[in-house]
């Protein structure tokens, strides 16, 4: 039976070619482009999917991904899809009100945030 979803297609490619490059990423900074092998993409996606299922139960819902361009974005998207959730891209460069509106309209309950985008110095005002 032919693959029907993105995650099925990636899994099929990974089983045939686990040590081939699945993702090539050039940040445009002049550094050597990064890459991930199919087996690495699948493992990273499985790790995220398991974490989402264990901590969030997103099945049938949506999960936002708040991050900029990154080598790991394809694995993160795949992990969200493997958790039976819809993927909602959220752009850190977009105005906050626009992001909040997208989150509201999609009914987002869960959002994966790239660690370096989280503000550490949070002030709570009573």
Phi, psi and omega in degrees: 000131182291153178297142184244341181236166177302315181295327175295317180296315180294319179298318178296316178296321180294325180289331178276324187223062185298333184256016174265153178292127177258328183227130171240132184227125176242113183286348182083006183272358183092351177284164177298131179301146178268163178211157174230139175280159178306316182296327178290318179299314181297318180294315178298318179296317179297321179298314180294316180302315179297318179296318179296314181295324181286323188254341189235332185053059185276003185312127178080352179259207180229149176233126177278150175236107184259097181197162174268182176306138182198151176304326187273355183305314179301321178293321179295316178299313180300318179298320177296314180296324179292340178274010180065032176244158173279146179266128177239110179286135177234124186266119179297340180276347181284154176301143182304322181294324177294315178299316179298322179294316177300315180299318180293313182295330179273353182065036183295129172252338185228143180214127174271130184238129176298129189309318184287357177265353180278130177283127181277322184272083180259131179253128177260126180254124181293000000 
